[in-house]
XYZ file of C-alpha atoms in Angstrom:
190
model
C 22.055 23.667 23.223
C 25.363 22.602 21.831
C 26.230 23.978 18.437
C 29.148 21.804 17.732
C 28.646 20.195 14.104
C 29.427 16.863 15.682
C 26.413 16.857 18.070
C 22.543 16.400 17.887
C 20.278 18.442 19.538
C 17.093 16.136 20.914
C 13.807 17.953 21.839
C 11.605 14.925 23.270
C 8.640 17.524 22.829
C 9.016 17.338 19.081
C 6.133 15.148 17.345
C 7.223 12.676 14.688
C 4.813 11.120 12.309
C 5.297 7.637 13.202
C 2.114 6.132 12.690
C 2.589 5.838 8.796
C 4.098 3.151 6.747
C 5.842 4.596 3.921
C 5.960 2.300 0.734
C 9.721 2.630 -1.071
C 12.052 0.711 -3.048
C 14.236 0.485 -0.037
C 15.569 -3.170 0.688
C 18.609 -4.055 2.690
C 19.864 -7.502 2.533
C 22.851 -8.998 4.768
C 24.582 -11.987 3.361
C 26.969 -13.884 5.707
C 30.581 -14.240 3.973
C 32.359 -17.432 3.967
C 34.706 -16.384 6.971
C 31.436 -16.518 8.796
C 32.812 -13.215 10.663
C 31.513 -10.463 8.138
C 28.632 -9.658 6.018
C 28.120 -8.365 2.668
C 25.496 -5.534 2.687
C 23.400 -5.181 -0.312
C 21.212 -1.755 -0.957
C 18.439 -1.263 -3.226
C 16.669 1.815 -4.099
C 14.267 0.238 -6.869
C 12.971 -2.935 -5.154
C 9.121 -2.451 -5.960
C 8.353 -6.164 -6.555
C 6.085 -7.687 -4.271
C 6.632 -11.383 -4.608
C 4.902 -12.774 -2.034
C 1.377 -12.822 -0.679
C 0.892 -10.063 2.044
C -1.366 -8.792 4.552
C -0.995 -5.090 5.231
C -2.346 -2.877 8.045
C -2.405 0.427 9.318
C -2.224 3.807 7.715
C -0.009 3.230 4.569
C 1.458 5.773 2.114
C 2.888 5.475 -1.723
C 4.573 8.675 -2.125
C 4.794 10.121 -5.322
C 7.892 8.809 -7.558
C 7.374 5.605 -5.463
C 6.162 2.211 -7.028
C 4.451 -0.981 -5.995
C 4.224 -3.849 -8.197
C 2.411 -6.786 -7.237
C 3.709 -9.496 -9.107
C 1.767 -12.466 -11.025
C -0.276 -14.879 -9.161
C 0.165 -13.021 -5.650
C -2.180 -11.516 -3.456
C -2.210 -7.967 -1.298
C -4.991 -8.408 1.390
C -5.676 -4.783 3.765
C -7.076 -5.928 6.576
C -7.793 -4.385 10.132
C -4.974 -4.032 12.475
C -5.683 -5.800 15.606
C -2.181 -4.393 17.424
C -2.958 -1.588 19.681
C -1.876 1.441 17.828
C -3.827 4.189 19.708
C -4.995 4.974 23.296
C -8.776 4.936 22.672
C -10.788 2.411 21.215
C -11.463 3.482 17.348
C -15.486 4.379 17.021
C -15.574 2.833 13.592
C -13.116 -0.162 13.544
C -14.289 -1.185 17.470
C -10.479 -1.879 17.916
C -7.377 -0.107 19.269
C -6.574 1.007 15.754
C -8.388 2.811 13.198
C -9.365 0.884 9.616
C -6.500 0.189 7.394
C -5.932 2.646 4.624
C -3.365 2.890 1.758
C -3.161 6.363 -0.119
C -1.437 6.512 -3.147
C -0.337 9.819 -3.763
C 0.365 12.288 -6.948
C 3.272 10.745 -9.158
C 2.894 7.119 -7.424
C 2.468 3.968 -9.433
C 0.644 1.124 -8.338
C 0.396 -1.859 -10.403
C -1.041 -5.755 -10.717
C 0.349 -7.942 -12.969
C -1.703 -10.810 -14.516
C -3.602 -12.961 -12.269
C -2.815 -10.834 -9.250
C -5.245 -9.717 -6.381
C -5.766 -6.725 -4.175
C -8.581 -7.759 -1.547
C -10.025 -4.886 0.700
C -11.546 -6.131 3.382
C -12.727 -5.352 7.002
C -13.551 -1.264 6.423
C -10.182 -0.840 4.710
C -10.161 1.968 2.362
C -7.834 2.609 -0.804
C -7.597 6.107 -2.492
C -5.650 6.668 -5.640
C -5.283 10.630 -5.688
C -5.282 12.779 -8.467
C -2.167 12.569 -10.272
C -1.566 8.862 -9.384
C -1.601 5.962 -11.500
C -3.294 2.384 -11.138
C -2.502 -0.506 -13.765
C -4.586 -3.425 -13.241
C -3.193 -6.039 -15.419
C -4.829 -8.553 -17.663
C -6.845 -11.124 -15.660
C -6.147 -9.243 -12.136
C -8.907 -8.617 -9.662
C -9.534 -6.118 -7.334
C -12.057 -7.578 -4.451
C -13.576 -4.699 -2.727
C -15.672 -6.441 0.355
C -16.377 -6.113 4.228
C -17.741 -2.547 4.534
C -14.639 -1.501 2.588
C -14.395 1.669 -0.217
C -12.139 1.764 -3.293
C -11.438 5.394 -4.274
C -10.726 6.427 -7.928
C -10.126 10.650 -7.497
C -10.619 13.003 -10.342
C -7.093 13.684 -11.801
C -5.990 9.903 -11.193
C -4.926 7.316 -14.120
C -6.817 4.161 -13.768
C -6.281 1.328 -16.300
C -7.835 -2.093 -16.326
C -6.432 -4.911 -18.530
C -7.906 -7.520 -20.476
C -10.559 -9.414 -18.375
C -9.379 -7.667 -15.546
C -12.206 -7.247 -12.810
C -13.576 -5.058 -9.881
C -15.983 -6.783 -7.721
C -17.413 -4.723 -5.076
C -19.910 -6.698 -2.360
C -23.271 -5.163 -1.063
C -21.689 -3.729 1.824
C -18.835 -2.083 0.443
C -18.294 1.165 -2.478
C -16.457 1.956 -5.611
C -16.188 5.724 -6.119
C -15.013 6.967 -9.680
C -14.721 10.489 -9.762
C -13.023 10.479 -13.234
C -12.582 8.005 -16.492
C -11.165 4.731 -15.647
C -10.215 2.775 -18.881
C -11.214 -0.719 -19.014
C -10.122 -2.983 -22.012
C -12.277 -5.572 -23.715
C -13.803 -8.366 -21.618
C -12.931 -6.363 -18.620
C -15.962 -6.362 -15.711
C -17.295 -4.087 -12.857
C -19.313 -6.502 -10.791
C -21.533 -4.606 -7.896
């Protein structure tokens, strides 16, 4: 081993977790400068807004102190990953990848602005851990379908806005282990 402070020891036997996607507010933007020979680099640590429709797959975690803000009128769909992510075929999904799972850990905040939609499909799972916050905006929708599950753990803070809806199809499951606060004209449809 080399003990020089400017060196890096690398052990090829070290196991790293490269199977989880961690949601953060980090964004890096590279903007070409007028001279065509250089770039302006903008780095932000607070870029939490989802401003386009998105399809997310795999194992996803929203760590404490991080946020996701699904903006007005946009959709996030959690669906089955079809890209091989493991050596053996998954017994539950039938693919070479496990069903998608998004976990909001203690201290994190997941919010949906009005008229936005979170859709769980193809056996996807959404877990709101104890100490995590979910804010469902007015007229926003959570759609749980295709044998998926949405879980609100004990100690989680779930609030639904006016006329918001949670729709759970006949093959899917909604677990509520604590109080979910819904405002007037909000619905849970099973």
